[in-house]
Coordinates of C-alpha atoms and ligand atoms in Angstrom, one line a residue:
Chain A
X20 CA -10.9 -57.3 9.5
X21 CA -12.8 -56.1 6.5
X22 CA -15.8 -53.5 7.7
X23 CA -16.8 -52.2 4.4
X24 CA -16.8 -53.6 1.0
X25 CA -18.0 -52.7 -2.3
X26 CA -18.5 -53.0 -6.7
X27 CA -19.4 -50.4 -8.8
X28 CA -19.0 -52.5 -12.2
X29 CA -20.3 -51.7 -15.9
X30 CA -20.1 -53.1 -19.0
X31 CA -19.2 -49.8 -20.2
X32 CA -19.0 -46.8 -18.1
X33 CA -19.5 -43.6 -19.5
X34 CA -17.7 -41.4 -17.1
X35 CA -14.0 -41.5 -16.2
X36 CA -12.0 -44.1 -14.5
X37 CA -12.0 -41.6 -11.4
X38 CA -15.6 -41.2 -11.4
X39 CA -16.4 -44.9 -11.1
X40 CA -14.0 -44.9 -8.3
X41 CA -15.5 -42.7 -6.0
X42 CA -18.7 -44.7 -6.3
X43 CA -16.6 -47.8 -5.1
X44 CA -15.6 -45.9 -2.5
X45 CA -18.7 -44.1 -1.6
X46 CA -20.5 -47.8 -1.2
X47 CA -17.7 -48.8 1.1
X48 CA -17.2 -45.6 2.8
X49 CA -21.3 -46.1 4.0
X50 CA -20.9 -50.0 5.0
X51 CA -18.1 -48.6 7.3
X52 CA -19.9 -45.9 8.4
X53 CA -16.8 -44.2 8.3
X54 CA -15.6 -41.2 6.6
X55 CA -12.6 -40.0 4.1
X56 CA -10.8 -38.6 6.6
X57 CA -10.7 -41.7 8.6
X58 CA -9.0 -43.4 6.1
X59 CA -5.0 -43.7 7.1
X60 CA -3.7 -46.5 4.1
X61 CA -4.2 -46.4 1.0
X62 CA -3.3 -49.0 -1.7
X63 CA -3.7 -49.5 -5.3
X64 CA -2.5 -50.5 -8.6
X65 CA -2.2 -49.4 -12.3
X66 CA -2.2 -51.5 -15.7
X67 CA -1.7 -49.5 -19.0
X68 CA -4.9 -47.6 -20.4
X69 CA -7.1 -49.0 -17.4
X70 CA -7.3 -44.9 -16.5
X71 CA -9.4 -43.5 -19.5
X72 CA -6.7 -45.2 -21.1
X73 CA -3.5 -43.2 -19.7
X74 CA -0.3 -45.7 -21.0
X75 CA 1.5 -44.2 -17.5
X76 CA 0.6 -41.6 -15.0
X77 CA 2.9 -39.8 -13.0
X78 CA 3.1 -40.5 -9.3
X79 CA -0.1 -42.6 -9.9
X80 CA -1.3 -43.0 -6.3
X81 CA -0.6 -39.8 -5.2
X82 CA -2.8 -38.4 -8.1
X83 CA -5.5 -40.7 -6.9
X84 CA -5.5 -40.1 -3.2
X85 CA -6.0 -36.3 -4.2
X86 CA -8.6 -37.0 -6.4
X87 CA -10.6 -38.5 -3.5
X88 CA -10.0 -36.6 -0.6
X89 CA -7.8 -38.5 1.4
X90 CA -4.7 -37.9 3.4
X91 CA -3.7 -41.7 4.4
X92 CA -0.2 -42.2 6.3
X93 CA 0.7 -44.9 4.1
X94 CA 0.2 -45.0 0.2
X95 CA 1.6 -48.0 -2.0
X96 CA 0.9 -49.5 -5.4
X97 CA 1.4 -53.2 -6.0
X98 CA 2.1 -54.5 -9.3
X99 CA 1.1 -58.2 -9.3
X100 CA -1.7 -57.7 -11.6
X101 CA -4.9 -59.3 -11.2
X102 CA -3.8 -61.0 -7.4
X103 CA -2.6 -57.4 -6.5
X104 CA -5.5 -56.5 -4.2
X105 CA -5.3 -60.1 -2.3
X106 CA -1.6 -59.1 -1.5
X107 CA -3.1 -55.7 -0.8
X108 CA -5.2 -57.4 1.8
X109 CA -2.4 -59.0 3.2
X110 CA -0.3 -55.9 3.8
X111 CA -3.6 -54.2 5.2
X112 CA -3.5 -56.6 8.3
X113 CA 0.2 -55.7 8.6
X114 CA -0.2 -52.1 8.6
X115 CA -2.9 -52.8 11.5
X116 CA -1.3 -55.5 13.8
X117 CA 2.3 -53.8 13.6
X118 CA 2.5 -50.1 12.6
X119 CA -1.1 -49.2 14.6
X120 CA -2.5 -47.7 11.5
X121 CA -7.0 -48.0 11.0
X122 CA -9.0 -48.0 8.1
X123 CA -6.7 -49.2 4.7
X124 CA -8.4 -48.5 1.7
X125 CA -8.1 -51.3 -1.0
X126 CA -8.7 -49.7 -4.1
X127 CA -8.6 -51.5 -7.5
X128 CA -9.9 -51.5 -11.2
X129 CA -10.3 -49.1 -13.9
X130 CA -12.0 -49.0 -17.0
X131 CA -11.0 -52.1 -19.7
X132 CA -13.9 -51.0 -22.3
X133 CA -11.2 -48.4 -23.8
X134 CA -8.4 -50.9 -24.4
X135 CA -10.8 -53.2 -25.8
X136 CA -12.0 -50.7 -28.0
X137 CA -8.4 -50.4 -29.5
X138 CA -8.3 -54.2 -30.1
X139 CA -5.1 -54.2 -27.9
X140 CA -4.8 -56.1 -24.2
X141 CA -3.1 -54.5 -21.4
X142 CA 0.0 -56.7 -22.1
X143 CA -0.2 -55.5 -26.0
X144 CA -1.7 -51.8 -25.3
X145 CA 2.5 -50.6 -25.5
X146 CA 1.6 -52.1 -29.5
X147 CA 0.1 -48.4 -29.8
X148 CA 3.1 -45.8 -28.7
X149 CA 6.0 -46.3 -30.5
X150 CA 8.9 -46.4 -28.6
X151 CA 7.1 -47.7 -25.3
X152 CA 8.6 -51.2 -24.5
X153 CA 6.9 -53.2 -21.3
X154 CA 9.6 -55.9 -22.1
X155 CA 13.4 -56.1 -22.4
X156 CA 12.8 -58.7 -25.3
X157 CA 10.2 -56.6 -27.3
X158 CA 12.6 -57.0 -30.0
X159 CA 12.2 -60.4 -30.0
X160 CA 8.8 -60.5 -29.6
X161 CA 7.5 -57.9 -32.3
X162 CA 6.4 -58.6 -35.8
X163 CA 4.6 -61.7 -34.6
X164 CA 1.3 -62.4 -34.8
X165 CA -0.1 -63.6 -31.1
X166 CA -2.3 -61.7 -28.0
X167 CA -1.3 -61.5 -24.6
X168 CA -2.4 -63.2 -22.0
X169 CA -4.6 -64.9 -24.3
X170 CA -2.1 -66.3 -26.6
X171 CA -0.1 -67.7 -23.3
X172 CA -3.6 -69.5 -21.6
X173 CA -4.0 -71.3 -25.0
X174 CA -0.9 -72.5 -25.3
X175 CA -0.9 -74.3 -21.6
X176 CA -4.5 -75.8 -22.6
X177 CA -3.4 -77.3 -25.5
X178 CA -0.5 -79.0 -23.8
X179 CA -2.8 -79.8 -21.1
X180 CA -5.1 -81.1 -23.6
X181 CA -2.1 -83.4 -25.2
X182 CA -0.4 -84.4 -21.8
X183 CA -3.1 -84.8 -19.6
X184 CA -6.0 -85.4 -21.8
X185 CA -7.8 -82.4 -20.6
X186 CA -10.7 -82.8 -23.3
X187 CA -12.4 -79.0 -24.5
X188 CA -15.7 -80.7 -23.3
X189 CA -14.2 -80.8 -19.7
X190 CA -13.2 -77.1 -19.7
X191 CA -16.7 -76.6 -21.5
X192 CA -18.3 -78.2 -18.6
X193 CA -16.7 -76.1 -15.9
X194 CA -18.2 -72.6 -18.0
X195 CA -22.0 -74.5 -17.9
X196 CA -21.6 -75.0 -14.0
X197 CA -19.9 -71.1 -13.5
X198 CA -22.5 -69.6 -15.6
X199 CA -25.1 -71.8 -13.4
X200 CA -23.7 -70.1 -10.3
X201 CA -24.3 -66.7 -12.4
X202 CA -27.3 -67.1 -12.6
X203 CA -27.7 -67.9 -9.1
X204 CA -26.1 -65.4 -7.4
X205 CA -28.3 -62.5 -8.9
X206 CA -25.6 -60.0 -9.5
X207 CA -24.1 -61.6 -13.0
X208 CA -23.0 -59.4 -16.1
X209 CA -23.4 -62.5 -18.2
X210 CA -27.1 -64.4 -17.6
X211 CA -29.0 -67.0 -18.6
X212 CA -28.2 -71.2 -19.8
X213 CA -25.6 -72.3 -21.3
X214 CA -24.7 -76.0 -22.6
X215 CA -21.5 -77.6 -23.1
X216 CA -22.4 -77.2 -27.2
X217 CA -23.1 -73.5 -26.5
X218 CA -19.4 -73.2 -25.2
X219 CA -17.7 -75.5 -28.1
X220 CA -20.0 -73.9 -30.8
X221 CA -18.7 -70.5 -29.6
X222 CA -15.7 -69.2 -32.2
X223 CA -12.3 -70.5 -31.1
X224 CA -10.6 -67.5 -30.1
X225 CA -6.9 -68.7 -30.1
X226 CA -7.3 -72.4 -30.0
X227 CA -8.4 -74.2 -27.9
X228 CA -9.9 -71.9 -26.3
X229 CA -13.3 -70.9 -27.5
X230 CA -14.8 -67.5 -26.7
X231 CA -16.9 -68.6 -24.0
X232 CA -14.4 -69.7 -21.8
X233 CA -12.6 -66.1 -21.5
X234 CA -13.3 -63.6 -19.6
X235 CA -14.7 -60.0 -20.8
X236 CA -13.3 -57.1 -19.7
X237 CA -15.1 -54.2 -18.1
X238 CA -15.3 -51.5 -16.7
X239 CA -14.8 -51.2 -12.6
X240 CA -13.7 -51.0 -9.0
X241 CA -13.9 -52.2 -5.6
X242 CA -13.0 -50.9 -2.3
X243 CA -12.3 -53.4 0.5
X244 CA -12.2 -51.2 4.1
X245 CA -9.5 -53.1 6.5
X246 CA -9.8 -52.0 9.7
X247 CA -9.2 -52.8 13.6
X248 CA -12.5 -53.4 14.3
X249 CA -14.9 -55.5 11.9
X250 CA -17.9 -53.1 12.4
X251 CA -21.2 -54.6 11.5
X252 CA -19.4 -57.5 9.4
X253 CA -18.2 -60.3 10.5
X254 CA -14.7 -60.4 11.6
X255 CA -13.2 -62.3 8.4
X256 CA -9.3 -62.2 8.5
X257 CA -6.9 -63.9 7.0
X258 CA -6.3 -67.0 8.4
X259 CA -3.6 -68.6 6.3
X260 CA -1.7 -66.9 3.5
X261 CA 1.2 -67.5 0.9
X262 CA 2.8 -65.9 -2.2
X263 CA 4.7 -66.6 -4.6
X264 CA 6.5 -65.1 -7.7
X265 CA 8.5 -66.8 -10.7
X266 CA 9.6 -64.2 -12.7
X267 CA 10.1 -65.8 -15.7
X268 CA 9.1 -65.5 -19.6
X269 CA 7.0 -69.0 -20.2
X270 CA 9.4 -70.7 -22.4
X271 CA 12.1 -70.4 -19.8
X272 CA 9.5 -72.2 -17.6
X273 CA 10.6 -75.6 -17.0
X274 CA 6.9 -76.3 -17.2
X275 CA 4.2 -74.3 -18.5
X276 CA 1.2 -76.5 -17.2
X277 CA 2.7 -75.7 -13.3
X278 CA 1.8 -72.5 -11.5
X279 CA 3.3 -70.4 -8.9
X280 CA 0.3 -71.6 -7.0
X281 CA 2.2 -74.5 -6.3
X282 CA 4.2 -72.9 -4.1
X283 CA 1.8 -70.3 -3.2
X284 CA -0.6 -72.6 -1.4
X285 CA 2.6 -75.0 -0.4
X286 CA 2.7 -74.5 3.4
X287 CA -1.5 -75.2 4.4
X288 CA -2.3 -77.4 1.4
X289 CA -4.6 -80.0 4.5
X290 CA -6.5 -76.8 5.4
X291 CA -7.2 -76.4 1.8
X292 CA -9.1 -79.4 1.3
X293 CA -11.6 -78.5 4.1
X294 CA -12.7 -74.8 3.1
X295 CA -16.4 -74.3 2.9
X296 CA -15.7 -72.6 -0.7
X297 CA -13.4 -71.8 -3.3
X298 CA -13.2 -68.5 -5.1
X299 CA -10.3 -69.3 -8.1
X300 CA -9.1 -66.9 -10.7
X301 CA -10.6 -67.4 -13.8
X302 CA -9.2 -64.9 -16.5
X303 CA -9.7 -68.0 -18.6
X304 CA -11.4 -71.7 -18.0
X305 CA -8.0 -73.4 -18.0
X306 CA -6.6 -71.2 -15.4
X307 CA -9.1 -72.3 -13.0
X308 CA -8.2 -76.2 -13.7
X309 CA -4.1 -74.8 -13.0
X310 CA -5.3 -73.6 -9.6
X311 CA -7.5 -76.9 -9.3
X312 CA -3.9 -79.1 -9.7
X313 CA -1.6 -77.4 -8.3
X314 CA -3.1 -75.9 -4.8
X315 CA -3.4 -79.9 -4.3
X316 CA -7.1 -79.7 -4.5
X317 CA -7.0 -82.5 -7.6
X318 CA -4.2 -83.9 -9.1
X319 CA -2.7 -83.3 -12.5
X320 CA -4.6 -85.0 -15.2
X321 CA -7.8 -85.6 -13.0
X322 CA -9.8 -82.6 -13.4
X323 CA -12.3 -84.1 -16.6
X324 CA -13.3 -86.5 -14.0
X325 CA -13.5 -84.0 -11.1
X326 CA -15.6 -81.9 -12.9
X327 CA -18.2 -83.8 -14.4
X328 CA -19.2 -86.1 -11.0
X329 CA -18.8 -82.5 -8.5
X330 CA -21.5 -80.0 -7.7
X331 CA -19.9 -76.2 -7.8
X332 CA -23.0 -74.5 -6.6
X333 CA -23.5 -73.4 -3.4
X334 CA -25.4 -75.9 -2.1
X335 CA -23.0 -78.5 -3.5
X336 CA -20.2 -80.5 -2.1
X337 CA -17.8 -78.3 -3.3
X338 CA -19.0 -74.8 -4.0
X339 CA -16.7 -73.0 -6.2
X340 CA -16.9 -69.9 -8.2
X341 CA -19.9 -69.1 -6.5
X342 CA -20.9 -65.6 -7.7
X343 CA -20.3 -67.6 -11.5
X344 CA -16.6 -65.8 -11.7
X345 CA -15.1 -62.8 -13.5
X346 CA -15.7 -65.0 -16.8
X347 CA -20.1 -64.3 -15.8
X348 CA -19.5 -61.1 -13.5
X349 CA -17.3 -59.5 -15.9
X350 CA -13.5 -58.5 -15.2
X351 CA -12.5 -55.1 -14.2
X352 CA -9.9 -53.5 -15.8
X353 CA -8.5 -56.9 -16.9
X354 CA -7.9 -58.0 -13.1
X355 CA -10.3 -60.8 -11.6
X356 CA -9.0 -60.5 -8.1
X357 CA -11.4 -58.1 -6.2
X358 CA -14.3 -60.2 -8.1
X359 CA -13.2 -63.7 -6.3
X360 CA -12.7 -61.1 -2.6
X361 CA -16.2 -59.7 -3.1
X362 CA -18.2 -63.0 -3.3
X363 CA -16.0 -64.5 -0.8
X364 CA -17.2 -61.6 1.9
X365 CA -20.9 -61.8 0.5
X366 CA -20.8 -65.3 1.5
X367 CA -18.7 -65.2 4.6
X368 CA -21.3 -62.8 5.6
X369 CA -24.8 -64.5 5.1
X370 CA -25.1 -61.7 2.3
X371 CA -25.3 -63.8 -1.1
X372 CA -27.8 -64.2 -2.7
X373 CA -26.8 -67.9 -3.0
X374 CA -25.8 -68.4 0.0
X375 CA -23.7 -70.9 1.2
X376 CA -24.9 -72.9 4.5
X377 CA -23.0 -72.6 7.5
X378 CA -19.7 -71.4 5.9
X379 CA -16.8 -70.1 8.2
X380 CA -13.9 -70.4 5.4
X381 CA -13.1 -69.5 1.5
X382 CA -10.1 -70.3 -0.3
X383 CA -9.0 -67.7 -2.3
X384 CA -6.5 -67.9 -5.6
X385 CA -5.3 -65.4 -7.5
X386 CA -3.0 -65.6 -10.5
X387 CA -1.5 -63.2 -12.8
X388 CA 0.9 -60.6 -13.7
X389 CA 2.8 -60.8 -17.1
X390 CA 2.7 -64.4 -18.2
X391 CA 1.0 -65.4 -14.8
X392 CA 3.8 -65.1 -12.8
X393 CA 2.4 -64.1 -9.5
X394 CA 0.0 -66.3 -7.6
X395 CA -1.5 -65.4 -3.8
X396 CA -3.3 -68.2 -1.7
X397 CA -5.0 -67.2 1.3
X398 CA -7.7 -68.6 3.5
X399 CA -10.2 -66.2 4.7
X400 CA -12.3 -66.9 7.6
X401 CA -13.0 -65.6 11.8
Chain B
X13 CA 29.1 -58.9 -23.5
X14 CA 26.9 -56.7 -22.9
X15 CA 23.3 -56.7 -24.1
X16 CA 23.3 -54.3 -27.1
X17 CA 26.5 -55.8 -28.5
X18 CA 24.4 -59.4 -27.9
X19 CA 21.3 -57.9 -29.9
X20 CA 24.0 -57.4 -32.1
X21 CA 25.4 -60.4 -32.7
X22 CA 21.9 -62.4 -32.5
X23 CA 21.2 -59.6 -35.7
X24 CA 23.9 -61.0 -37.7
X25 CA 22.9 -64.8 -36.8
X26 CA 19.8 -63.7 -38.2
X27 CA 20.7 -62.3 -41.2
X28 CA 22.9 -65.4 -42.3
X29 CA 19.7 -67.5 -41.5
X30 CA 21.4 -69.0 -38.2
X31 CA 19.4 -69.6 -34.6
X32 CA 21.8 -68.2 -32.0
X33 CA 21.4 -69.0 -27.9
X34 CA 23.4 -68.3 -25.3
X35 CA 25.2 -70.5 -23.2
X36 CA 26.4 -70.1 -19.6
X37 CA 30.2 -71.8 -19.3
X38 CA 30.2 -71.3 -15.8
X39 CA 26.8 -73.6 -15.1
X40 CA 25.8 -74.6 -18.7
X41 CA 22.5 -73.1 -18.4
X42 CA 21.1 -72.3 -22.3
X43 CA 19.1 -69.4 -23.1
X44 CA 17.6 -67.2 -25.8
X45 CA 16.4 -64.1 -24.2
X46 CA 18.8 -62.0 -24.5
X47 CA 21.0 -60.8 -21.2
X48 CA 24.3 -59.9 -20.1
X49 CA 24.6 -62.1 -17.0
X50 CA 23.2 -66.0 -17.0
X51 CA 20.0 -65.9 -14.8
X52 CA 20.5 -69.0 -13.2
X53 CA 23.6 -68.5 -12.0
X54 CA 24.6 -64.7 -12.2
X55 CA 27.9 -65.4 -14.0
X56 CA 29.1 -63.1 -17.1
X57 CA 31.0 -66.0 -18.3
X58 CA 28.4 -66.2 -21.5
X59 CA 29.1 -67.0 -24.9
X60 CA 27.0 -67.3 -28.3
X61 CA 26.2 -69.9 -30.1
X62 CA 24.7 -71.6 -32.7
X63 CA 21.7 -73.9 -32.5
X64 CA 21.2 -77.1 -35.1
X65 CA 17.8 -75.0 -36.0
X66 CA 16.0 -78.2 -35.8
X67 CA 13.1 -78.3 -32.4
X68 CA 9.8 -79.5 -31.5
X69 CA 6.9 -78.3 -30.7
X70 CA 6.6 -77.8 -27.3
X71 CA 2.9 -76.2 -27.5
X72 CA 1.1 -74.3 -30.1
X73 CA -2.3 -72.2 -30.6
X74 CA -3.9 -71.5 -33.6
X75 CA -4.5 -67.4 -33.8
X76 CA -5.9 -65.0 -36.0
X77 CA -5.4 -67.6 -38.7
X78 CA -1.7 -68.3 -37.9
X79 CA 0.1 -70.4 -35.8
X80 CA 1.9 -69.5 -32.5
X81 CA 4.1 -71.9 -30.7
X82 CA 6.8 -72.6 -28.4
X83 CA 9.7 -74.6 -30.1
X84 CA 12.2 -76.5 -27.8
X85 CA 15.9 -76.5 -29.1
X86 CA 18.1 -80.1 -28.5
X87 CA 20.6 -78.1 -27.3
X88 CA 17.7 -77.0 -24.1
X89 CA 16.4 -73.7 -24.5
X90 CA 13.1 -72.6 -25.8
X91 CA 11.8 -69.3 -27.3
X92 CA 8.3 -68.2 -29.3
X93 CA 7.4 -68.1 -32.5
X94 CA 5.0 -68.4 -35.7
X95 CA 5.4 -71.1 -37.4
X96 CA 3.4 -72.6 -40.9
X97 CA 2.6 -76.1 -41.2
X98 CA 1.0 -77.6 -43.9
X99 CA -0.2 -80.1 -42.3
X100 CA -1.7 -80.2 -38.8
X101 CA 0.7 -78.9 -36.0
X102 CA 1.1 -81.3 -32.7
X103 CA 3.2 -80.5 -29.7
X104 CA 6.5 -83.0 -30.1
X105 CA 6.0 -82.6 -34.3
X106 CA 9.5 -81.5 -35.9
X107 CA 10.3 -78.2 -36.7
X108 CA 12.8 -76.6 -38.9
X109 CA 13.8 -73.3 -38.8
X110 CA 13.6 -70.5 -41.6
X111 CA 14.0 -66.4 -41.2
X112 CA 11.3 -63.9 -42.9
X113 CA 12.1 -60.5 -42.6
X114 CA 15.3 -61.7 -40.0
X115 CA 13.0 -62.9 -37.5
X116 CA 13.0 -67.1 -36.5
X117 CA 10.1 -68.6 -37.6
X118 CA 9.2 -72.9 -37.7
X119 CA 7.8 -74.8 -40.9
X120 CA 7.2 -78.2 -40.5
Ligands
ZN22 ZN1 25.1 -69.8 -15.3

């Protein structure tokens, strides 16, 4: 069960990535009215330059637990990019129910305002050290002109686009209704109206995409305390979970448009369809309408109708994105995952601003790694 | 094979302006990216060959005022690439290939 949770999140942070960490973990230290040297797990993860933008560091979680004070029993990284903490959460409850351990710190983020300063991504930040390859086909991969993951989302909404008719207004329409529940929730980076001409008039970044419909990177972390007991929260754990990993380069895909959601989600896909709220990954607007299709929640080639006749907001008949998403909250260090676990434990908890009535689950999504090849499902709820 | 001596070979495709992809003989799996066991099936029964050089489409995005795509190949693999079009590009449009600097790249 989760007993403390927290954000510290900036659009730019001045101080260093460890700085901003404590806060996070200060926050959630104080909602658990525990202290550091209660805390007995410990997990994280690292993306190149997120760490005041450090390519590598040595023995990475080990530097960080020493940073902060804390002498868990257990230390791991996990490296599923931007679902890493929602597997983190996963292996939390394990730690709990079958080694005895209390108090597993979830830990993610880092800063993203320094390797957006360099133009480069975390996929493309190896572009600056020669000699640094994240790929055993960088040699077939160099000299071209393209962005990751940028350059990968585009090309799966343009063949949605062709395939399925997925029309730019339709993805357009799904930003207006996020940036709606922005502006709602009261704790949004990115505020105030937006029309379906405001997204399509925004540049196209890498076509189709236009800039409005992907996400911003920033600077931040979150702590998620799992322990025993759920203190003052609610006891929200876990109720169904899957995960799934394809590791494959996208054109060995058989099909770019399907997601390792598919099979993620595979095993509780009824139970899906009856949440009280969905809080999907969305690194970019097309990756929300991927998790849309293929956790079975609409089917493939649906999702322009789906999303002009359905109400997102909290009070709607099928809240989504409630806290308006990375794309309005901002995305830490390039990973969206603790974004979509913090609003889902505001509003498990009664504590949202927008607040969804009489809610007692939230599906969760989370997609990513290199070339989205890692997707988590889980359903959180008591 | 192994996978320096297939960078290798794939160099010298390039550099006589041919599109080279492996193929499995013990499950007849095709692909590009370079490695010294088939993926789908494990075997090191590989071999190198040539492709026609002629694919389509199979998506595309227009970045930074170029064209990035992925092209499928008849004989069923697919790989990346930039490729110039002068007129609009469309995924299932033709593609030939051409080599700049010995890298692939599509013109249709
Ligand atoms: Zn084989």
């Amino acid at each position: 069960m989760i007993k403390g949770f927290a954000e510290a999140v900036y659009k730019k942070y001045d101080g260093t990535a460890y700085d901003l960490m404590n806060e996070a973990l200060e926050k959630a230290l104080n909602m658990a009215g525990i202290q550091r040297s209660d805390i007995q797990g410990f997990i994280t993860t690292f993306l190149p330059g997120i760490f005041d933008g450090n390519i590598f560091l040595h023995f990475f979680p080990d530097q960080l637990c020493g940073y902060l004070g804390i002498n868990p029993k257990y230390i791991d990284s996990l490296d599923y990019g931007g679902p890493s903490v929602l597997a983190g959460l996963y292996r939390a409850e394990k730690l709990i129910k079958y080694e005895g351990l209390d108090n597993i710190l979830l830990l993610f983020g880092g800063k993203g305002s320094l390797v957006r300063q360099t133009r480069e991504t975390v996929d493309s930040y190896e572009n600056l050290y020669d000699g640094v390859t994240n790929t055993p086909y960088k040699q077939l991969l160099s000299g071209y002109s393209y962005k990751n993951p940028l350059s990968d989302y585009a090309l799966v909404a343009q063949r949605h686009k062709k395939i399925y008719g997925t029309a730019d207004e339709d993805r357009a329409r799904l930003m207006v209704k996020q940036r709606k529940n922005g502006n709602d929730s009261g704790y949004s980076m990115f505020t105030g109206d937006i029309s379906v001409d405001d997204v399509l008039s925004s540049p196209v970044i890498s076509s189709p995409l236009h800039l409005l419909e992907i996400v911003y990177p920033v600077d931040g972390f979150h702590a998620f305390i799992v322990s025993k007991s759920p203190g003052k929260l609610r006891p929200v754990k876990i109720k169904k979970y899957g995960e799934a990993h394809w590791s494959k380069l996208p054109p060995e895909l058989e099909e770019i448009m399907i997601t390792p959601a598919s099979e993620s989600s595979r095993n509780f896909r009824d139970e899906i369809k009856h949440c009280d709220a969905y809080e999907l990954y969305d690194s970019f607007s097309i990756t929300v309408i991927l998790q849309l299709e293929d956790t079975g929640i609409i089917k493939k080639g649906e999702f322009g109708k789906f999303i002009e006749k359905t109400d997102i907001s909290s009070s709607g008949d099928m809240p989504l994105n409630t806290g308006g998403g990375s794309i309005n909250r901002g995305q830490p260090a390039y990973m969206s995952g603790s974004v979509l676990l913090y609003e889902s434990l505001l509003q498990l908890n009664g504590m949202a601003k927008n607040q969804v009535r009489d809610i007692n689950s939230v599906f969760i999504n989370g997609i990513g790694g290199w070339s989205r090849n890692h997707s988590v499902s889980m359903i959180l709820g008591d | 094979m192994n996978e320096m001596e297939i960078y290798s070979i794939y160099k010298d495709y390039f550099a006589n302006s041919m599109l080279p992809y492996i193929k499995c003989k013990n499950c007849d799996y095709s692909f590009y990216y370079p490695r010294n066991r088939c993926p789908q099936c494990g075997s090191d029964k590989i071999e190198i060959k040539k492709s026609s050089g002629t694919g389509e489409i199979y998506s595309y995005t227009v970045f930074n005022n170029s064209i990035w795509a992925i092209v499928s190949f008849p004989e069923g693999f697919r790989l990346y690439m930039n490729i110039d079009s002068a007129g609009e590009p469309d995924v299932g449009k033709k593609i030939k290939i051409k080599f700049i600097d010995g890298r692939p790249y599509g013109s249709c």
